[in-house]
Structures are given as structure tokens and as C-alpha cells.
Amino acid sequence: MAHEGRIALVTGGMGGLGEAICMKLAALGQTVVTTYSPGNSKAGEWLSSMKSGGYAFRAYPCNVADFDSAAECVRQVVADVGPIDVLVNNAGITRDMTFKKMDKASWDAVMQTNLDSCFNMSKQVCDAMVDRGWGRIVNISSVNGQKGAFGQTNYSAAKAGMHGFSKALALEVARKGVTVNTISPGYIGTKMVMAIPKDVLDSKIIPQIPMGRLGKPEEVAGLVAYLCSEEAAFLTGANIAINGGQHMQ
Ligand code: CAA
Ligand code: NAP
């Protein structure tokens, strides 16, 4: 897969999935930049540990839920590193609770971080991708955006919305060398999933996965890398499921 020379911005690269995506794109020859929440005090530690593993990443503070923060982040990345060829909208949160208990703050936080972020980040890079005639935008959605999930009216709505966004934007930029796709992972063994009560995970979730196990971040990262490659030029507006058979379309 040809990747050399491309500059990738991966949001939330210090999380479970984001880290694997950063490592995979870097291993394929892309220059990888990531973001971290402005309040994240462990960013320096993460960068050092990546450096000792041979990964020279750069990281910038960015609240993806905030348009001005996204604009400032991208302005700085472009000034320091160069124009962004690949954007992976990966940063995301859960605030799980039944609809009965769902409060407005938990609804807003999930919509803003998981869905508004796609607008906030893509808006900063898309015109320049079109001008250069090449770009890849990959939005990390979820199986729960496809099928719904108990306790996740906010998350399922935001994740389903991400794919609507992908399809509409894909249409607008299809003739300009820019692709926009969604990936919908199933349950992957990161801290987001480890926050699910163990009894719920063991009794309600794992039994729904035909492969009988959680996915690995590296398995998702390999798919992201394909979508970001030269070879994937004809693939746009898709929502690719990677879920161990949990939800088949
Ligand atoms: N399916 C069906 N029933 C469920 C259920 C499920 N997944 N989860 C809980 N229930 C049932 C419980 O068995 C219980 O039933 P009874 O009243 O009959 O005993 C009832 O719902 C209430 O459950 P809780 O006592 O757990 O209620 P709660 O208010 O304390 O918590 C909850 C509710 C927050 C939804 C909690 O059950 C939970 O965290 N569930 C997991 C939600 C989930 O799957 N999140 C995915 C996070 S990972 C992710 O999002 C990544 C991704 O994209 C895949
Ligand atoms: P994670 O380990 O909790 O990582 C989430 C990342 O998002 C963190 O790096 C976090 O950065 C970042 N983030 C959160 N809020 C942010 C904000 N406002 N601004 C900037 N960054 C923010 O979760 P993960 O499992 O890797 O999830 C990554 C993505 O995959 C999410 O979109 C998630 O919904 C999706 N997904 C996960 C699974 C799964 O099973 N794990 C399945 C399907 C989809 P800081 O640490 O710096 O705050």
C-alpha cells in the first residue's frame, strides 16, 4: 500500500484505538500527528514512550468538540508539519445511561465530541484536500450506530450521524480525489470497553459476538490504513463493519 510522504492527523491518538492507528500509519510511511484533550496531563509521557518505541509522533492539544480549538490545532499542524492529506476522526466518548436517566449534559457531551467533531475537524482540512486533488477522511463510528445499544441513545445517535455526514461529504468531493468513509468497529478491547460493568460485558455483550472475543485495536488500524492508501481511491461513502460477526448487513 503506497502511503509514503502523506501527512496524517489522527484525533485521540493517545487512546486505545487511536494509538494503534497512529502506529500503523507511521509504519507504512506516513508522517503522523495526533491530538489530545487540553486537560490531558499525560501527553508528554505518551510521546516519550512512543519515541522509545521508534515512533516520532507530534501531538497538539485540541478539544474536538469545539470549533475554534479544532481550527487552531489544524492551523498549527499545517504551519509546523505541512498540509494534511489524511484525517482520521477517531476521538470519542461514552456517557452510557438508560434514556430514563439520560440528562441533557450527557446527551450534549456525546453529540459534540463524537459528531460535531467531524464537522469541526473536517471543515479545517477538506477544502485544501480538494485544492490539492487528494485526500482521505475516515470517521470512526461504531456497531452501536448501526444497530443501537442499550444505554446509548446519545452514542448511537451520534455514531449513526457520522455515517450520514460521511455519505453527504463523499458525494460533494468524489470528483476531487478525496474519499470519505466510515468504519464501524464492534467491541474492541480498549479502556472504553473495559469501563462496561464486567457482568454486563460477560453476560450481555460477549455472547452476542459470534467470534466470542473482543476485537484488537490493530485489527481496526489495518482497515483504517487500507482506506487511507492510494489503492482505496475508488472506495468512498462506505460504512465498513468490523465486529467479529456481531452485526451483519
Ligand atoms: N441488554 C439488555 N438489558 C440490559 C443491558 C443490555 N445490554 N444492559 C443492562 N440491561 C438490563 C439489566 O440486566 C437490568 O435489568 P433488570 O432491571 O431486569 O435487572 C436493567 O437493564 C438495568 O441495568 P443496570 O442495573 O446496569 O442499570 P444502570 O442504570 O445501573 O446501568 C447501563 C445501565 C449504563 C446501560 C449499564 O448497564 C451499562 O453500562 N451497560 C453497557 C452499555 C454498553 O454496552 N456500552 C458500550 C460501551 S463500549 C462502546 O460504546 C464502544 C463501541 O462503540 C462498541
Ligand atoms: P479511548 O481509549 O477512550 O480513547 C478515546 C480518545 O478520544 C482519547 O485519546 C481521548 O483523548 C480522545 N478524546 C475524548 N474526548 C476528546 C475531546 N473532547 N477532544 C479531543 N480528544 C478527545 O477510546 P477508544 O476505544 O480508543 O475509542 C476511539 C474511537 O473508537 C471512539 O470514537 C470510539 O467511539 C470508537 N469506537 C470504539 C470501540 C471500542 O470498542 N473501543 C468500538 C467502536 C468504536 P484524551 O485521552 O487526551 O482525552
Short mmCIF file of C-alpha atoms and ligand atoms in Angstrom, two decimals:
data_model
loop_
_atom_site.label_atom_id
_atom_site.label_comp_id
_atom_site.label_asym_id
_atom_site.label_seq_id
_atom_site.Cartn_x
_atom_site.Cartn_y
_atom_site.Cartn_z
CA MET A 1 0.00 0.00 0.00
CA ALA A 2 1.50 3.31 -1.02
CA HIS A 3 1.48 5.78 1.86
CA GLU A 4 4.92 7.41 1.76
CA GLY A 5 5.05 11.16 2.16
CA ARG A 6 1.48 11.62 3.30
CA ILE A 7 0.70 13.64 6.41
CA ALA A 8 -1.98 12.17 8.67
CA LEU A 9 -3.85 13.79 11.54
CA VAL A 10 -5.45 11.26 13.89
CA THR A 11 -7.66 12.70 16.64
CA GLY A 12 -7.50 10.97 20.02
CA GLY A 13 -4.28 9.14 19.15
CA MET A 14 -3.44 8.55 22.79
CA GLY A 15 -6.47 6.29 23.28
CA GLY A 16 -6.64 2.55 22.65
CA LEU A 17 -7.73 2.60 19.03
CA GLY A 18 -6.04 5.88 18.13
CA GLU A 19 -2.61 4.69 19.26
CA ALA A 20 -2.83 1.58 17.07
CA ILE A 21 -3.95 3.72 14.12
CA CYS A 22 -1.05 6.14 14.60
CA MET A 23 1.45 3.27 14.79
CA LYS A 24 0.08 1.55 11.70
CA LEU A 25 0.05 4.69 9.53
CA ALA A 26 3.56 5.57 10.69
CA ALA A 27 4.83 2.06 9.99
CA LEU A 28 3.54 2.47 6.42
CA GLY A 29 5.49 5.67 5.94
CA GLN A 30 3.05 8.44 6.79
CA THR A 31 4.02 11.39 8.96
CA VAL A 32 1.60 11.11 11.86
CA VAL A 33 0.31 13.92 14.04
CA THR A 34 -2.22 13.40 16.79
CA THR A 35 -4.32 15.39 19.23
CA TYR A 36 -5.01 15.17 22.93
CA SER A 37 -7.59 16.80 25.14
CA PRO A 38 -6.29 20.13 26.52
CA GLY A 39 -6.64 18.72 30.06
CA ASN A 40 -4.63 15.56 29.35
CA SER A 41 -1.56 15.76 31.60
CA LYS A 42 -0.05 12.51 30.29
CA ALA A 43 0.59 13.64 26.71
CA GLY A 44 4.33 14.19 27.23
CA GLU A 45 4.69 10.77 28.85
CA TRP A 46 2.88 9.12 25.92
CA LEU A 47 5.07 10.91 23.36
CA SER A 48 8.23 9.78 25.19
CA SER A 49 7.12 6.17 25.37
CA MET A 50 6.24 6.21 21.67
CA LYS A 51 9.63 7.76 20.92
CA SER A 52 11.41 4.99 22.77
CA GLY A 53 9.46 2.53 20.64
CA GLY A 54 10.75 4.26 17.49
CA TYR A 55 7.70 6.43 16.71
CA ALA A 56 8.40 10.15 16.29
CA PHE A 57 4.88 11.49 16.63
CA ARG A 58 3.88 15.09 17.18
CA ALA A 59 0.84 15.90 19.30
CA TYR A 60 -1.24 19.04 19.68
CA PRO A 61 -3.90 19.97 22.23
CA CYS A 62 -7.37 20.05 20.73
CA ASN A 63 -10.88 19.86 22.06
CA VAL A 64 -12.53 18.26 19.03
CA ALA A 65 -15.95 19.29 20.39
CA ASP A 66 -15.00 22.95 19.98
CA PHE A 67 -14.77 24.53 16.52
CA ASP A 68 -12.24 27.22 17.44
CA SER A 69 -9.99 24.70 19.17
CA ALA A 70 -10.08 22.48 16.08
CA ALA A 71 -9.26 25.45 13.84
CA GLU A 72 -6.30 26.49 15.99
CA CYS A 73 -4.99 22.92 16.16
CA VAL A 74 -5.07 22.43 12.39
CA ARG A 75 -3.57 25.88 11.76
CA GLN A 76 -0.64 24.94 13.99
CA VAL A 77 -0.18 21.49 12.44
CA VAL A 78 -0.15 22.90 8.91
CA ALA A 79 2.34 25.59 9.93
CA ASP A 80 4.67 23.13 11.70
CA VAL A 81 4.34 19.96 9.63
CA GLY A 82 2.56 20.73 6.34
CA PRO A 83 -0.80 20.22 4.65
CA ILE A 84 -2.94 17.38 5.97
CA ASP A 85 -3.61 14.57 3.47
CA VAL A 86 -5.36 12.15 5.82
CA LEU A 87 -7.78 12.94 8.64
CA VAL A 88 -8.95 10.18 10.98
CA ASN A 89 -11.82 11.40 13.18
CA ASN A 90 -11.25 8.92 15.99
CA ALA A 91 -11.66 10.88 19.27
CA GLY A 92 -14.85 9.91 21.06
CA ILE A 93 -16.52 9.36 24.41
CA THR A 94 -19.38 7.44 26.00
CA ARG A 95 -21.78 8.64 28.68
CA ASP A 96 -23.89 5.48 28.95
CA MET A 97 -27.20 5.52 30.80
CA THR A 98 -30.71 4.40 30.09
CA PHE A 99 -32.88 7.01 28.37
CA LYS A 100 -34.87 7.36 31.57
CA LYS A 101 -31.72 8.61 33.31
CA MET A 102 -30.21 10.45 30.33
CA ASP A 103 -29.61 14.10 31.19
CA LYS A 104 -29.06 16.92 28.72
CA ALA A 105 -25.40 17.33 29.65
CA SER A 106 -24.63 13.68 28.80
CA TRP A 107 -26.54 13.97 25.53
CA ASP A 108 -24.73 17.18 24.55
CA ALA A 109 -21.26 15.93 25.51
CA VAL A 110 -21.58 12.83 23.34
CA MET A 111 -23.12 14.64 20.37
CA GLN A 112 -20.49 17.38 20.48
CA THR A 113 -17.47 15.13 20.96
CA ASN A 114 -18.49 12.33 18.60
CA LEU A 115 -20.50 14.08 15.88
CA ASP A 116 -19.84 17.84 15.92
CA SER A 117 -16.15 16.89 15.92
CA CYS A 118 -16.49 15.50 12.38
CA PHE A 119 -17.64 18.92 11.19
CA ASN A 120 -15.16 20.81 13.37
CA MET A 121 -12.13 18.85 12.11
CA SER A 122 -13.14 18.09 8.51
CA LYS A 123 -14.02 21.74 7.92
CA GLN A 124 -10.40 22.69 8.60
CA VAL A 125 -8.86 20.30 6.07
CA CYS A 126 -11.37 19.44 3.35
CA ASP A 127 -11.05 22.49 1.06
CA ALA A 128 -7.28 22.16 0.99
CA MET A 129 -7.55 18.43 0.14
CA VAL A 130 -9.86 19.34 -2.75
CA ASP A 131 -7.45 22.03 -3.94
CA ARG A 132 -4.58 19.52 -3.92
CA GLY A 133 -6.72 16.83 -5.59
CA TRP A 134 -6.06 14.17 -2.96
CA GLY A 135 -7.40 13.41 0.49
CA ARG A 136 -8.72 10.74 2.81
CA ILE A 137 -11.19 11.31 5.63
CA VAL A 138 -12.02 8.31 7.83
CA ASN A 139 -14.68 8.60 10.52
CA ILE A 140 -14.60 6.05 13.35
CA SER A 141 -18.22 5.22 14.12
CA SER A 142 -19.48 2.08 15.89
CA VAL A 143 -21.54 -1.06 15.55
CA ASN A 144 -23.85 0.65 18.03
CA GLY A 145 -24.55 3.39 15.48
CA GLN A 146 -25.71 0.64 13.12
CA LYS A 147 -27.78 -1.48 15.48
CA GLY A 148 -28.46 0.69 18.57
CA ALA A 149 -27.35 -0.29 22.07
CA PHE A 150 -28.96 -0.45 25.47
CA GLY A 151 -27.93 2.62 27.45
CA GLN A 152 -26.59 4.50 24.43
CA THR A 153 -29.29 6.70 22.88
CA ASN A 154 -26.76 9.53 22.77
CA TYR A 155 -23.84 7.48 21.43
CA SER A 156 -25.88 5.50 18.90
CA ALA A 157 -27.40 8.73 17.54
CA ALA A 158 -24.03 10.43 17.22
CA LYS A 159 -22.37 7.41 15.62
CA ALA A 160 -25.22 6.92 13.13
CA GLY A 161 -24.94 10.63 12.33
CA MET A 162 -21.28 10.25 11.50
CA HIS A 163 -22.13 7.99 8.61
CA GLY A 164 -24.77 10.38 7.25
CA PHE A 165 -22.07 13.04 7.34
CA SER A 166 -19.61 10.73 5.51
CA LYS A 167 -22.06 9.92 2.73
CA ALA A 168 -23.06 13.53 2.08
CA LEU A 169 -19.49 14.84 2.10
CA ALA A 170 -18.31 11.90 -0.02
CA LEU A 171 -20.76 12.98 -2.73
CA GLU A 172 -19.51 16.54 -2.70
CA VAL A 173 -15.82 15.69 -3.07
CA ALA A 174 -16.00 12.45 -5.11
CA ARG A 175 -14.67 14.08 -8.30
CA LYS A 176 -11.83 15.83 -6.48
CA GLY A 177 -9.68 12.88 -5.40
CA VAL A 178 -10.94 12.98 -1.83
CA THR A 179 -12.66 9.98 -0.25
CA VAL A 180 -14.77 9.99 2.90
CA ASN A 181 -15.61 6.74 4.64
CA THR A 182 -16.90 5.40 7.93
CA ILE A 183 -15.61 2.42 9.87
CA SER A 184 -17.96 0.82 12.39
CA PRO A 185 -15.98 -1.30 14.84
CA GLY A 186 -17.62 -3.71 17.21
CA TYR A 187 -16.37 -4.12 20.77
CA ILE A 188 -12.61 -3.63 20.88
CA GLY A 189 -10.51 -4.22 24.00
CA THR A 190 -9.74 -0.61 24.96
CA LYS A 191 -10.45 1.38 28.11
CA MET A 192 -13.79 2.50 26.65
CA VAL A 193 -14.99 -1.12 26.67
CA MET A 194 -13.26 -2.01 29.91
CA ALA A 195 -15.45 0.67 31.55
CA ILE A 196 -18.53 -1.51 30.92
CA PRO A 197 -19.51 -3.35 34.11
CA LYS A 198 -17.86 -6.79 33.90
CA ASP A 199 -21.10 -8.67 34.47
CA VAL A 200 -22.76 -6.77 31.59
CA LEU A 201 -19.78 -7.41 29.30
CA ASP A 202 -19.67 -11.11 30.12
CA SER A 203 -23.39 -11.82 30.18
CA LYS A 204 -24.83 -9.40 27.62
CA ILE A 205 -22.14 -8.42 25.14
CA ILE A 206 -19.56 -11.17 24.54
CA PRO A 207 -22.31 -13.76 23.94
CA GLN A 208 -23.55 -11.55 21.06
CA ILE A 209 -20.21 -11.75 19.26
CA PRO A 210 -20.03 -14.88 17.07
CA MET A 211 -16.23 -14.89 17.29
CA GLY A 212 -16.59 -14.99 21.08
CA ARG A 213 -13.98 -12.33 21.78
CA LEU A 214 -13.31 -8.60 21.71
CA GLY A 215 -11.58 -7.16 18.67
CA LYS A 216 -8.00 -5.92 18.78
CA PRO A 217 -7.09 -2.27 18.06
CA GLU A 218 -4.56 -3.47 15.45
CA GLU A 219 -7.35 -5.18 13.51
CA VAL A 220 -9.18 -1.86 13.15
CA ALA A 221 -5.96 0.01 12.41
CA GLY A 222 -5.26 -2.26 9.42
CA LEU A 223 -8.61 -1.33 7.92
CA VAL A 224 -8.04 2.38 8.52
CA ALA A 225 -4.67 2.06 6.78
CA TYR A 226 -6.27 0.50 3.73
CA LEU A 227 -8.84 3.30 3.47
CA CYS A 228 -6.01 5.85 3.69
CA SER A 229 -3.97 4.24 0.92
CA GLU A 230 -3.63 5.08 -2.78
CA GLU A 231 -5.25 1.73 -3.62
CA ALA A 232 -8.51 2.70 -1.91
CA ALA A 233 -9.11 5.58 -4.35
CA PHE A 234 -12.41 4.11 -5.67
CA LEU A 235 -13.86 3.44 -2.21
CA THR A 236 -15.97 6.29 -0.87
CA GLY A 237 -19.15 6.83 1.13
CA ALA A 238 -18.90 3.32 2.60
CA ASN A 239 -19.58 2.21 6.15
CA ILE A 240 -17.34 -0.77 6.77
CA ALA A 241 -18.25 -3.07 9.65
CA ILE A 242 -15.50 -4.80 11.63
CA ASN A 243 -17.24 -6.51 14.52
CA GLY A 244 -16.49 -10.25 14.78
CA GLY A 245 -19.84 -11.02 13.16
CA GLN A 246 -21.90 -9.22 15.82
CA HIS A 247 -23.94 -7.30 13.27
CA MET A 248 -24.14 -8.34 9.61
CA GLN A 249 -25.78 -6.20 6.94
N1 CAA B 1 -29.12 -5.54 27.12
C1 CAA B 1 -30.27 -5.83 27.76
N2 CAA B 1 -30.51 -5.49 29.02
C2 CAA B 1 -29.57 -4.82 29.67
C3 CAA B 1 -28.36 -4.48 29.08
C4 CAA B 1 -28.15 -4.88 27.74
N3 CAA B 1 -27.00 -4.59 27.09
N4 CAA B 1 -27.61 -3.81 29.97
C5 CAA B 1 -28.34 -3.74 31.10
N5 CAA B 1 -29.50 -4.37 30.92
C6 CAA B 1 -30.58 -4.53 31.88
C7 CAA B 1 -30.06 -5.11 33.17
O1 CAA B 1 -29.96 -6.51 33.08
C8 CAA B 1 -31.13 -4.65 34.16
O2 CAA B 1 -32.24 -5.46 34.05
P1 CAA B 1 -33.18 -5.76 35.30
O3 CAA B 1 -33.67 -4.42 35.79
O4 CAA B 1 -34.25 -6.61 34.75
O5 CAA B 1 -32.28 -6.44 36.29
C9 CAA B 1 -31.50 -3.27 33.63
O6 CAA B 1 -31.10 -3.25 32.26
C10 CAA B 1 -30.80 -2.15 34.37
O7 CAA B 1 -29.40 -2.42 34.31
P2 CAA B 1 -28.37 -1.75 35.28
O8 CAA B 1 -28.66 -2.14 36.69
O9 CAA B 1 -26.99 -1.98 34.77
O10 CAA B 1 -28.79 -0.22 35.17
P3 CAA B 1 -27.91 1.02 35.30
O11 CAA B 1 -28.81 2.18 35.13
O12 CAA B 1 -27.06 0.93 36.51
O13 CAA B 1 -26.90 0.93 34.05
C11 CAA B 1 -26.24 0.89 31.80
C12 CAA B 1 -27.41 0.86 32.76
C13 CAA B 1 -25.45 2.20 31.96
C14 CAA B 1 -26.81 0.85 30.40
C15 CAA B 1 -25.27 -0.26 32.09
O14 CAA B 1 -25.99 -1.46 32.05
C16 CAA B 1 -24.17 -0.36 31.07
O15 CAA B 1 -23.15 0.32 31.18
N6 CAA B 1 -24.33 -1.15 30.01
C17 CAA B 1 -23.39 -1.30 28.95
C18 CAA B 1 -23.68 -0.30 27.82
C19 CAA B 1 -22.79 -0.57 26.63
O16 CAA B 1 -22.83 -1.63 26.04
N7 CAA B 1 -21.93 0.40 26.29
C20 CAA B 1 -20.99 0.18 25.26
C21 CAA B 1 -19.71 0.91 25.67
S1 CAA B 1 -18.36 0.49 24.61
C22 CAA B 1 -18.65 1.35 23.26
O17 CAA B 1 -19.55 2.12 23.16
C23 CAA B 1 -17.72 1.10 22.14
C24 CAA B 1 -18.46 0.72 20.93
O18 CAA B 1 -18.69 1.58 20.10
C25 CAA B 1 -18.83 -0.71 20.69
P1 NAP B 2 -10.37 5.63 24.38
O1 NAP B 2 -9.25 4.71 24.62
O2 NAP B 2 -11.23 6.10 25.50
O3 NAP B 2 -9.82 6.90 23.59
C1 NAP B 2 -10.62 7.98 23.29
C2 NAP B 2 -9.75 9.11 22.79
O4 NAP B 2 -10.60 10.23 22.47
C3 NAP B 2 -8.73 9.58 23.79
O5 NAP B 2 -7.49 9.66 23.16
C4 NAP B 2 -9.21 10.97 24.17
O6 NAP B 2 -8.15 11.87 24.34
C5 NAP B 2 -9.96 11.40 22.95
N1 NAP B 2 -10.95 12.43 23.27
C6 NAP B 2 -12.07 12.30 24.01
N2 NAP B 2 -12.70 13.48 24.09
C7 NAP B 2 -11.97 14.37 23.39
C8 NAP B 2 -12.10 15.75 23.09
N3 NAP B 2 -13.14 16.49 23.51
N4 NAP B 2 -11.14 16.35 22.33
C9 NAP B 2 -10.10 15.64 21.90
N5 NAP B 2 -9.91 14.34 22.14
C10 NAP B 2 -10.84 13.71 22.88
O7 NAP B 2 -11.40 5.00 23.34
P2 NAP B 2 -11.18 4.07 22.08
O8 NAP B 2 -11.78 2.77 22.38
O9 NAP B 2 -9.76 4.15 21.61
O10 NAP B 2 -12.16 4.80 21.05
C11 NAP B 2 -11.69 5.53 19.92
C12 NAP B 2 -12.86 5.75 18.98
O11 NAP B 2 -13.34 4.49 18.53
C13 NAP B 2 -14.04 6.46 19.61
O12 NAP B 2 -14.62 7.35 18.69
C14 NAP B 2 -15.00 5.32 19.93
O13 NAP B 2 -16.33 5.76 19.97
C15 NAP B 2 -14.73 4.42 18.75
N6 NAP B 2 -15.10 3.03 18.95
C16 NAP B 2 -14.54 2.31 19.95
C17 NAP B 2 -14.90 0.99 20.11
C18 NAP B 2 -14.35 0.12 21.18
O14 NAP B 2 -14.90 -0.97 21.34
N7 NAP B 2 -13.34 0.50 21.89
C19 NAP B 2 -15.84 0.41 19.23
C20 NAP B 2 -16.37 1.18 18.22
C21 NAP B 2 -15.99 2.50 18.09
P3 NAP B 2 -7.60 12.24 25.80
O15 NAP B 2 -7.23 10.91 26.43
O16 NAP B 2 -6.46 13.14 25.53
O17 NAP B 2 -8.78 12.88 26.49
#
